[in-house]
mmCIF file of C-alpha atoms and ligand atoms in Angstrom:
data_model
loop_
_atom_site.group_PDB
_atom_site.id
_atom_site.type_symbol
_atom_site.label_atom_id
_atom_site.label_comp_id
_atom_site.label_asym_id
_atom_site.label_seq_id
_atom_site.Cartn_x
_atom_site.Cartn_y
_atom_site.Cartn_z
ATOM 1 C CA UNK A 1 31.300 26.126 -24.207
ATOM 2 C CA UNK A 2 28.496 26.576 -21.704
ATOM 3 C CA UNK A 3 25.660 23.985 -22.179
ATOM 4 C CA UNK A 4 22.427 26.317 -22.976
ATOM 5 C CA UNK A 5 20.059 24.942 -20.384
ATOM 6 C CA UNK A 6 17.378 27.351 -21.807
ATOM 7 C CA UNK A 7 17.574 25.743 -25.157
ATOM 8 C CA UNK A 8 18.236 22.287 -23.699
ATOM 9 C CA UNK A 9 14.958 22.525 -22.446
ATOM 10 C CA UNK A 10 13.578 22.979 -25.242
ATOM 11 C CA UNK A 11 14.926 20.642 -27.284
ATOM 12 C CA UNK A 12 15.341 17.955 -24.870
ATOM 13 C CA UNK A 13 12.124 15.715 -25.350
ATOM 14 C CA UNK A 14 12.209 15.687 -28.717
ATOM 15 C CA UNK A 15 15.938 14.624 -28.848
ATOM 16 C CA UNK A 16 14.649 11.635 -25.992
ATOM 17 C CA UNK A 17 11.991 10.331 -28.030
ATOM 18 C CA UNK A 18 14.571 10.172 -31.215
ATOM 19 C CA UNK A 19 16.476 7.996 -29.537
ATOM 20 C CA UNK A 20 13.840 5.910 -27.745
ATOM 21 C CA UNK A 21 13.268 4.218 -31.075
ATOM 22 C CA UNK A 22 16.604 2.817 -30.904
ATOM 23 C CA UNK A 23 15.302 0.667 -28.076
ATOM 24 C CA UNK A 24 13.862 -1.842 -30.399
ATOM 25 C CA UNK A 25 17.266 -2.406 -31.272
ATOM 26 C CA UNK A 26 18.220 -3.512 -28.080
ATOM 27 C CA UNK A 27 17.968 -6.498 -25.334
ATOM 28 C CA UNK A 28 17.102 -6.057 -21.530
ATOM 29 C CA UNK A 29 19.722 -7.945 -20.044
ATOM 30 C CA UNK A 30 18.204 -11.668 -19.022
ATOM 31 C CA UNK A 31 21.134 -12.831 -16.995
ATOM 32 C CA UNK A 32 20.177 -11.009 -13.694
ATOM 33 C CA UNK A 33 16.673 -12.392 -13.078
ATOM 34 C CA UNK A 34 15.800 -9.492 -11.328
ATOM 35 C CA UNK A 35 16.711 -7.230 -14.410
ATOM 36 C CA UNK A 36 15.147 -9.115 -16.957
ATOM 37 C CA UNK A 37 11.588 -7.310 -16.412
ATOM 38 C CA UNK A 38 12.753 -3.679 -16.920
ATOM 39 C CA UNK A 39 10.558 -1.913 -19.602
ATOM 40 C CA UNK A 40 12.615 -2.490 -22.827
ATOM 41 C CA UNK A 41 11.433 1.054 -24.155
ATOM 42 C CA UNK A 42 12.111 2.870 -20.508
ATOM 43 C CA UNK A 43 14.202 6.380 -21.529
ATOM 44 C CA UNK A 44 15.270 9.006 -18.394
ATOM 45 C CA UNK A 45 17.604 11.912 -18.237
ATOM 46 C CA UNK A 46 18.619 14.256 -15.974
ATOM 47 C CA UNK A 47 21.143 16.995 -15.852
ATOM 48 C CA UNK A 48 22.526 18.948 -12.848
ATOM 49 C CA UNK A 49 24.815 21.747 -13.534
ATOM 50 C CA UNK A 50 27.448 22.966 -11.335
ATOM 51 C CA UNK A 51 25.589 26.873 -11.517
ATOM 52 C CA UNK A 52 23.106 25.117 -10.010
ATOM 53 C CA UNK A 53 20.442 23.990 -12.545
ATOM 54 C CA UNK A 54 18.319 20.874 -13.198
ATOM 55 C CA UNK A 55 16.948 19.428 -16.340
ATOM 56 C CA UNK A 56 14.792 16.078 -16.316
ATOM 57 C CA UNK A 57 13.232 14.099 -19.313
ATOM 58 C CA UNK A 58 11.322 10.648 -19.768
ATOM 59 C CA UNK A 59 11.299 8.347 -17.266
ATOM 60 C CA UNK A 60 13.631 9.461 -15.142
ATOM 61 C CA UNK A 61 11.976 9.183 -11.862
ATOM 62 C CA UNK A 62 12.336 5.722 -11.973
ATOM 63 C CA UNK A 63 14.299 3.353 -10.113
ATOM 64 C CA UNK A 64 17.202 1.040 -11.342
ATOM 65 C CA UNK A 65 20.125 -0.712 -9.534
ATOM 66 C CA UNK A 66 23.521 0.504 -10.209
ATOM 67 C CA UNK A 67 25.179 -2.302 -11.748
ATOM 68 C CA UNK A 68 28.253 -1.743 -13.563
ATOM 69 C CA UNK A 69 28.154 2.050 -12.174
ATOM 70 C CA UNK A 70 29.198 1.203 -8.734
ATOM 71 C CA UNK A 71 32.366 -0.001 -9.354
ATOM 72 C CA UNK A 72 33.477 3.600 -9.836
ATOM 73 C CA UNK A 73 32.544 4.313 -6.417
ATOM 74 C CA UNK A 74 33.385 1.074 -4.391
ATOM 75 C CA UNK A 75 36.973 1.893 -6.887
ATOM 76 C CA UNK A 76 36.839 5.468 -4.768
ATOM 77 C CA UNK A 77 36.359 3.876 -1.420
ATOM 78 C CA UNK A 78 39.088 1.257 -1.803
ATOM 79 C CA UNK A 79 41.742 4.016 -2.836
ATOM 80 C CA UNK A 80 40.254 6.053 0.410
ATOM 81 C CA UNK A 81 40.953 3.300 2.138
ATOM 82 C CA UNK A 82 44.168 1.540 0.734
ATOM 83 C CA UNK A 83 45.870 4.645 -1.095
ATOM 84 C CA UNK A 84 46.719 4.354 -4.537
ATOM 85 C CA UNK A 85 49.833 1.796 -3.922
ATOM 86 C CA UNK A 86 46.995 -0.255 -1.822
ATOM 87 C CA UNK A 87 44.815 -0.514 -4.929
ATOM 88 C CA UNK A 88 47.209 -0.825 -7.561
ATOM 89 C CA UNK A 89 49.184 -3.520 -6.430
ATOM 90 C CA UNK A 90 46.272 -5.994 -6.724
ATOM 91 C CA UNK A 91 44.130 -4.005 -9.913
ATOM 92 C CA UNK A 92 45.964 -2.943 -13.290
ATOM 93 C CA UNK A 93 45.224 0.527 -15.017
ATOM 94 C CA UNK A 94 45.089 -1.049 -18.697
ATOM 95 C CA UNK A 95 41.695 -1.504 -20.750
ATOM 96 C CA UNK A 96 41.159 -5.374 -22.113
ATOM 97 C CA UNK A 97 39.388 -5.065 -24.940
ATOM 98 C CA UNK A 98 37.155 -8.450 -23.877
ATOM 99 C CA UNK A 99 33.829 -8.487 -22.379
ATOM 100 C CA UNK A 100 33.307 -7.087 -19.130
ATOM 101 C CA UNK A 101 32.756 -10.713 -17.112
ATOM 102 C CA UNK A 102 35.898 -12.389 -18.911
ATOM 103 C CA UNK A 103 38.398 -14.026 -17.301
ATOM 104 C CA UNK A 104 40.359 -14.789 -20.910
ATOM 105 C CA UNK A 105 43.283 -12.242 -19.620
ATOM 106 C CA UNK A 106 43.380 -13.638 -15.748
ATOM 107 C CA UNK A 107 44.869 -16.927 -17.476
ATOM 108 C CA UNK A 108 46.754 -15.313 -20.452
ATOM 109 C CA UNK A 109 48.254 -13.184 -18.728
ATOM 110 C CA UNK A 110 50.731 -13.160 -16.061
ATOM 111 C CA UNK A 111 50.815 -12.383 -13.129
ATOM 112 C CA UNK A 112 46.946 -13.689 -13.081
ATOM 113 C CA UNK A 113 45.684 -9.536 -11.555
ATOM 114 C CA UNK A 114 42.532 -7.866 -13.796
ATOM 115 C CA UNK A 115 43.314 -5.264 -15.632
ATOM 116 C CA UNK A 116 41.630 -2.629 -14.457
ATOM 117 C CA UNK A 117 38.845 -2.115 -11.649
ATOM 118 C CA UNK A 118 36.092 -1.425 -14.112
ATOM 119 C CA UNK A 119 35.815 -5.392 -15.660
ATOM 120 C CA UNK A 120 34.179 -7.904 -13.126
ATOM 121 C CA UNK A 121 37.508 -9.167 -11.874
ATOM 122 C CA UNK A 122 39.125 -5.789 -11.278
ATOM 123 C CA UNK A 123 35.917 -4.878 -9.335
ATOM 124 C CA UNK A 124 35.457 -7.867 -7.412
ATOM 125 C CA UNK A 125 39.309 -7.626 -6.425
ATOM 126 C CA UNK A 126 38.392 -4.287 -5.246
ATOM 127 C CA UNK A 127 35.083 -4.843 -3.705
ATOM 128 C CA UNK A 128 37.976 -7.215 -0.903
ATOM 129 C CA UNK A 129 39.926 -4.164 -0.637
ATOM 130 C CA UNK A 130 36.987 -1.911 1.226
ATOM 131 C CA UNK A 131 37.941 -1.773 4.844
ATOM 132 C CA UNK A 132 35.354 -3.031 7.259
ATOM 133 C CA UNK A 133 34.348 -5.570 9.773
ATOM 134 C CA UNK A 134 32.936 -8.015 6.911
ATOM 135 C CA UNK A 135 30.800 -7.757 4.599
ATOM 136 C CA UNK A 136 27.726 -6.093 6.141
ATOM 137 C CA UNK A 137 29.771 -3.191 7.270
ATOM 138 C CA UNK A 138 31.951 -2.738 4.292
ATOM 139 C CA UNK A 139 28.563 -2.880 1.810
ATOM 140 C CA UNK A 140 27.199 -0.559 4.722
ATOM 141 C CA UNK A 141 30.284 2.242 4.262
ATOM 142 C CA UNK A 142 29.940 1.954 0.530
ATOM 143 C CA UNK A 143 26.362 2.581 0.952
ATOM 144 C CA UNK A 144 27.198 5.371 2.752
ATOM 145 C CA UNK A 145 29.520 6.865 0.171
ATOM 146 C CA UNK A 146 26.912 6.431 -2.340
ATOM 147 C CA UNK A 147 24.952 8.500 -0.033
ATOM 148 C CA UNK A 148 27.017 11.243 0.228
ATOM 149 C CA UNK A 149 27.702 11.618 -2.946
ATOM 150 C CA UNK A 150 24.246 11.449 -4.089
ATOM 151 C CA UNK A 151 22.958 14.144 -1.524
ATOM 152 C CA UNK A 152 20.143 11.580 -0.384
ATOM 153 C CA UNK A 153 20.322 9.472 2.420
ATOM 154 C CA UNK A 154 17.543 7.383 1.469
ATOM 155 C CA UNK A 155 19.167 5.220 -0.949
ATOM 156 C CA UNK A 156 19.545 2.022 -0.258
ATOM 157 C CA UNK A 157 19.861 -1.893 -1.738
ATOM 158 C CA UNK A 158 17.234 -3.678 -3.820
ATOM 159 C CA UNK A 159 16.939 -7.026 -1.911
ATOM 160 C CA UNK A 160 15.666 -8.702 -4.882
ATOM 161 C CA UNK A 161 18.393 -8.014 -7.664
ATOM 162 C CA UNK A 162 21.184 -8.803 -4.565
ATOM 163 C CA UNK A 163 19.366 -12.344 -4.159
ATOM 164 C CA UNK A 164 18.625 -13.027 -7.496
ATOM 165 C CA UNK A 165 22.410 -12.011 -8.543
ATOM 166 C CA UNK A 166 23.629 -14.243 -6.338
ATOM 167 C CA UNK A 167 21.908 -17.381 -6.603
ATOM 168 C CA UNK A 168 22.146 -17.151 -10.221
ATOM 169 C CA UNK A 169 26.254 -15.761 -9.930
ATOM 170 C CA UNK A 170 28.285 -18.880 -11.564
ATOM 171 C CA UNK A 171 30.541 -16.397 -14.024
ATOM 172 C CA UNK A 172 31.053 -14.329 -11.243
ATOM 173 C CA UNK A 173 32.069 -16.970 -8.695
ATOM 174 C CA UNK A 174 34.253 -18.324 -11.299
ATOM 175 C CA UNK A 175 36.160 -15.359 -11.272
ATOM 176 C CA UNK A 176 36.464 -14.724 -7.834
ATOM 177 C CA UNK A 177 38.190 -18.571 -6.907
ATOM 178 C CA UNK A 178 40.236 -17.471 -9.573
ATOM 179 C CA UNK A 179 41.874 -14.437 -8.228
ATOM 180 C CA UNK A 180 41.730 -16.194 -5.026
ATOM 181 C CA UNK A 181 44.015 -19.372 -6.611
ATOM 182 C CA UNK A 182 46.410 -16.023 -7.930
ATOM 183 C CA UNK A 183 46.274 -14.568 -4.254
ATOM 184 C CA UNK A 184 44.387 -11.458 -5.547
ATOM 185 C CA UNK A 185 41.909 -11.212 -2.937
ATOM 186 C CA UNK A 186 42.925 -11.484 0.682
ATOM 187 C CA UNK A 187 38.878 -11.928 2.151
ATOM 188 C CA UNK A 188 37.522 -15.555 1.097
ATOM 189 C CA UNK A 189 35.461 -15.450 -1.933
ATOM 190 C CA UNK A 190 31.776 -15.621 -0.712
ATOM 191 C CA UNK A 191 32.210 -12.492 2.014
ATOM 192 C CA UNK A 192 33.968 -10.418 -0.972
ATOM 193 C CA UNK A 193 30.897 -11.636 -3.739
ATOM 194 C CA UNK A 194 28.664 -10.567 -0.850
ATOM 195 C CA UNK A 195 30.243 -6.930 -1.054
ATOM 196 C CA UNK A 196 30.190 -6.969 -4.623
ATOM 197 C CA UNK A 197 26.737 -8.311 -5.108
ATOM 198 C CA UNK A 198 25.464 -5.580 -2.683
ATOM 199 C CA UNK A 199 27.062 -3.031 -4.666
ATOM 200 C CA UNK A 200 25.516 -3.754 -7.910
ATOM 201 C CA UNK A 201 22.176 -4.106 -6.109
ATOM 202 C CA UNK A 202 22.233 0.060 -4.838
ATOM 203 C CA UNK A 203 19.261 1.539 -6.211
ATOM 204 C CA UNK A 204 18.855 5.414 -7.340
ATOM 205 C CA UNK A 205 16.824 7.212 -10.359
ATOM 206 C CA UNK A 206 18.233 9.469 -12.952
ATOM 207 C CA UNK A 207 18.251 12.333 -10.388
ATOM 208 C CA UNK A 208 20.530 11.125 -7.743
ATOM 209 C CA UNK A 209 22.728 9.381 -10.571
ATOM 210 C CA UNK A 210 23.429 13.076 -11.942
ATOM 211 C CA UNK A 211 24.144 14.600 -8.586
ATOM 212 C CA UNK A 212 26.821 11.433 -8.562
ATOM 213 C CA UNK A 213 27.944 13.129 -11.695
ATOM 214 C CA UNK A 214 28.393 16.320 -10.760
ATOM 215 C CA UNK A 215 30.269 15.917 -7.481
ATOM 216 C CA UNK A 216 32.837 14.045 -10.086
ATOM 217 C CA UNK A 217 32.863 17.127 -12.728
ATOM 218 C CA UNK A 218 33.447 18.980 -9.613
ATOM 219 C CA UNK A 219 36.457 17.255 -8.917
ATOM 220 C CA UNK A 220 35.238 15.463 -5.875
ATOM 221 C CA UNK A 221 33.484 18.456 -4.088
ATOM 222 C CA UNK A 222 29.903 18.791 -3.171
ATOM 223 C CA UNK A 223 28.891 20.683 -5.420
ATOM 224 C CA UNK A 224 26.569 23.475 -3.025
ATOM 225 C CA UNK A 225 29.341 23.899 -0.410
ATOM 226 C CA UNK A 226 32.523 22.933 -1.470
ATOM 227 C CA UNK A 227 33.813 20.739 0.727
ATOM 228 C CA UNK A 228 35.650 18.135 -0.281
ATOM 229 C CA UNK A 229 33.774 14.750 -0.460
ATOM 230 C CA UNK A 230 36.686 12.866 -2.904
ATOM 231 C CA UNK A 231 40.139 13.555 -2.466
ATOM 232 C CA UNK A 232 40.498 15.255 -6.347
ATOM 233 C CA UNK A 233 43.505 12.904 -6.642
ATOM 234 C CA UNK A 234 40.989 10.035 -6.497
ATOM 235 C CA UNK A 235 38.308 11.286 -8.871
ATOM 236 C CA UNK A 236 41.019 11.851 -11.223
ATOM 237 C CA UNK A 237 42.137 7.962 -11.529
ATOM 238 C CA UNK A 238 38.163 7.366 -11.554
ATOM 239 C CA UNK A 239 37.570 9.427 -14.477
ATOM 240 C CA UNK A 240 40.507 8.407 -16.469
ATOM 241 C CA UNK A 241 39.081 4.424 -16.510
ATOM 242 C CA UNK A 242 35.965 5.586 -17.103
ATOM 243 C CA UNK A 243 37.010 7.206 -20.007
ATOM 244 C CA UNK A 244 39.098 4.663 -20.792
ATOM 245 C CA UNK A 245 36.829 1.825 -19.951
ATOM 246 C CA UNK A 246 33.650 2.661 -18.548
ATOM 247 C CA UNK A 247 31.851 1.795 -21.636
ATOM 248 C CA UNK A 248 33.415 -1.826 -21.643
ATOM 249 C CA UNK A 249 34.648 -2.397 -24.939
ATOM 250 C CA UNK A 250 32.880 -0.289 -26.512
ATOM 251 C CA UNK A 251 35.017 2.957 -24.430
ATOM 252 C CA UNK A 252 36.992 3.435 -28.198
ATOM 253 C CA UNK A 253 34.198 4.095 -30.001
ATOM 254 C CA UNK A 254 32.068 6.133 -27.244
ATOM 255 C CA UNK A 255 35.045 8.690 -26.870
ATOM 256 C CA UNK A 256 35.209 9.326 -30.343
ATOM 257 C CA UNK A 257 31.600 9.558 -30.453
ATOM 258 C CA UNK A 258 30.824 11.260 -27.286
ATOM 259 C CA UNK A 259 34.032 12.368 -25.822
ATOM 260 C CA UNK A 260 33.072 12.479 -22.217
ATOM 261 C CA UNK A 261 33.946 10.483 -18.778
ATOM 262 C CA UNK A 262 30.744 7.831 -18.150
ATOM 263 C CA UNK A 263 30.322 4.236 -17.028
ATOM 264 C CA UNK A 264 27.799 2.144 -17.674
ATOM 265 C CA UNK A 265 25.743 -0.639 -15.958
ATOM 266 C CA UNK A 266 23.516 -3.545 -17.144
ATOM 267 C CA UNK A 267 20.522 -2.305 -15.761
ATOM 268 C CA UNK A 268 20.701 0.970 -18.397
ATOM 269 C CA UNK A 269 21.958 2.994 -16.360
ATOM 270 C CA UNK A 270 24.416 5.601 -17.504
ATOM 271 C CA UNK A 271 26.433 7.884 -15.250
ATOM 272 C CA UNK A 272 28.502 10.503 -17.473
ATOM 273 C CA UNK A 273 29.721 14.036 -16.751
ATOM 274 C CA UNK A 274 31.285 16.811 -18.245
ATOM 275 C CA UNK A 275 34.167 17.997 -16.294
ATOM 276 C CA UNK A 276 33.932 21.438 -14.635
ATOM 277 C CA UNK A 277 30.039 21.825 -16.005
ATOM 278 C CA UNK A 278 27.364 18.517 -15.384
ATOM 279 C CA UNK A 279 26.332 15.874 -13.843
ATOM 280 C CA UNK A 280 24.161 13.308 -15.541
ATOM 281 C CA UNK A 281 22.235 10.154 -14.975
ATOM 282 C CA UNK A 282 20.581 8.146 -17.482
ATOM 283 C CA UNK A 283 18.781 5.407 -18.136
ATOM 284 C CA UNK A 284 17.660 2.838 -20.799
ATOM 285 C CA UNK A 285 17.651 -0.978 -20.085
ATOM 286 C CA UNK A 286 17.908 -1.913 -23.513
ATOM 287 C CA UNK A 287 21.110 -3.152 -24.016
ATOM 288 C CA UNK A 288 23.103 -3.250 -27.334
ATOM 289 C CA UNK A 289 25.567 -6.258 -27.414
ATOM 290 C CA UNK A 290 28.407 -4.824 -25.703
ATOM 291 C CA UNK A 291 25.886 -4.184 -22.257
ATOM 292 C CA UNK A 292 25.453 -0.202 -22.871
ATOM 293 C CA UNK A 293 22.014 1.543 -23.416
ATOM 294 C CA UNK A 294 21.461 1.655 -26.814
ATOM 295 C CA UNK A 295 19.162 4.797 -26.598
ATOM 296 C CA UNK A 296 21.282 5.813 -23.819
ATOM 297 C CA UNK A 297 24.252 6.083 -25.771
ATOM 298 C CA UNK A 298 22.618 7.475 -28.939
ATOM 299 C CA UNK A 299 21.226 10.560 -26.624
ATOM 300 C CA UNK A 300 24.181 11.367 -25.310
ATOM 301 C CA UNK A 301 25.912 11.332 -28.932
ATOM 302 C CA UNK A 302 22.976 13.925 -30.228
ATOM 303 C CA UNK A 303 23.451 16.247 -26.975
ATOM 304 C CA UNK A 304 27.771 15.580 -27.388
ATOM 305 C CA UNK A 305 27.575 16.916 -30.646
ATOM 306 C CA UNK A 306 24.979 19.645 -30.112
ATOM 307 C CA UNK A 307 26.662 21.289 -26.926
ATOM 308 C CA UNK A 308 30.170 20.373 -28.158
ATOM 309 C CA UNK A 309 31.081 18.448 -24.693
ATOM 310 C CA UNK A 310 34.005 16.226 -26.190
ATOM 311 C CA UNK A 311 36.752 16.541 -24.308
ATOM 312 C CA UNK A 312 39.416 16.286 -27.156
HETATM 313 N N1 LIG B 1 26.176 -7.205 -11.511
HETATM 314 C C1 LIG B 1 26.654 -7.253 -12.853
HETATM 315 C C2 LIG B 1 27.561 -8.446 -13.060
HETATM 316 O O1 LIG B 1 28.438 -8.663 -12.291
HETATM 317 C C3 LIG B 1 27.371 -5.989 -13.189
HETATM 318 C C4 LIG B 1 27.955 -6.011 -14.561
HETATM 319 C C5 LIG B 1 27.571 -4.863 -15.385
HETATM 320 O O2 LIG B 1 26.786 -3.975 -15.038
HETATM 321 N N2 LIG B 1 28.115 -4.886 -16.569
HETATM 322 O O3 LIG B 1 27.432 -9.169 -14.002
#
């Protein structure tokens, strides 16, 4: 079924403020200074479609950092880069079930490589595997990529969520010597946090976020011309982990409840699409305790249910 933009429209604020009162419900996540001062009630949406049309709601002109949302990207780049054997031999394809900064499994379980490049480990392993002459140029292609996908060359890196991250980074760190001690990461550890920091520091609004989307639901292709942008290959793998675990531990419950490809970041920020149809960015830094968007998620249940986007 065809999303009914005409009714969408319609229907859309209300729907929004509905699930802005979940907010309350929610935390702004502290552990990022530079996070920590996001409105707690903040709700955006857009929707691009691949016919061509453009919905917006709430605050969706406003700016957040990725987060979380990159690693889907900087996941893209590496397998660009490395191929899938590349990637794979160093990042698992299996969902944890733990938090997304734990490093319970790197111990527990041999041979000491994340399970998959959507936790903090996995994506830190991967931020090493972006080809480049250090870290400024391999941020600087990812950038890029970002770019590209989002049709807007003006994106770039908020300075002050990439310092604060990293002065304030001890989990992080943590797990990085620790993939280094189990030969995951070939780069020392402070170049490859540098990449990763970077990454979670890109900054777009709800807009360029859905144009991200769609180039996915189109399998990799921008989504005006039709060139290829993604090897379809590629966007594949990316979509299957993000259904699988691009809501952290909480991907279970989100595909029975919504039933569509989407990864989330601690900044709110939701990036979902519906294969073949939409792009969409969202945000909504209130955070329920697994680190997703409380109204976020809630929104995209109603408009799930209403437009029948599940995927099974
Ligand atoms: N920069 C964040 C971190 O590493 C990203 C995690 C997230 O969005 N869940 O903690």
């Amino acid at each position: 079924m065809h999303t009914d933009f005409a009714h969408l429209q319609k229907r859309l604020p209300a729907w929004l403020e509905e699930s802005r009162q979940l907010a309350e419900h929610g935390k702004v996540a502290g552990y990022i200074p530079g996070l920590a001062r996001a409105p707690l009630r903040r709700l955006g949406i857009s929707l691009h479609s691949i016919t061509g049309e453009q919905l917006a709601a709430g605050e969706c002109g406003a700016a957040f950092t990725l987060q979380s949302i990159s690693k889907v990207f900087s996941l893209l780049l590496a397998l660009m880069d490395r191929g899938e054997q590349g990637v794979f031999e160093k990042v698992g394809m299996e969902p944890t079930g733990d938090d997304f900064n734990s490093m319970l499994k790197l111990e527990l379980v041999e041979p000491g490589k994340p399970f998959n490049p959507l936790i903090n480990a996995g994506a830190i392993a991967v931020a090493s595997l972006i080809r480049g002459d250090g870290p400024a140029e391999k941020s600087a292609r990812l950038l890029d990529l970002i770019r590209t996908v989002a049709g807007d060359a003006t994106i770039g890196w908020n300075e002050e969520v990439y310092r604060s991250e990293s002065a304030t980074a001890h989990r992080n760190r943590s797990l990085a010597y620790f993939l280094k001690d189990n030969a995951v990461l070939d780069d020392e550890v402070e170049p490859t946090l540098e990449v990763y920091f970077r990454q979670c520091a890109i900054e777009v609004n709800c807009g360029q976020l859905a144009r991200m989307g769609l180039v996915l639901a189109s399998g990799g292709k921008d989504p005006r011309s039709g060139s290829e942008l993604i090897p379809r290959r590629y966007v594949q793998i990316a979509k299957t982990f993000m259904i699988t675990c691009g809501m952290y531990n909480a991907s279970g419950e989100f595909a029975i409840q919504v039933g569509i490809p989407a990864k989330s970041g601690v900044s709110g920020g939701i990036l979902a699409l519906v294969p073949g149809e939409l792009g969409i960015g969202l945000v909504g830094p209130a955070l329920n305790d697994k680190g997703n968007s409380v109204a976020g998620v809630h929104l995209l249940q109603t408009l799930s249910r209403q437009y029948d986007w599940s995927m099974f």
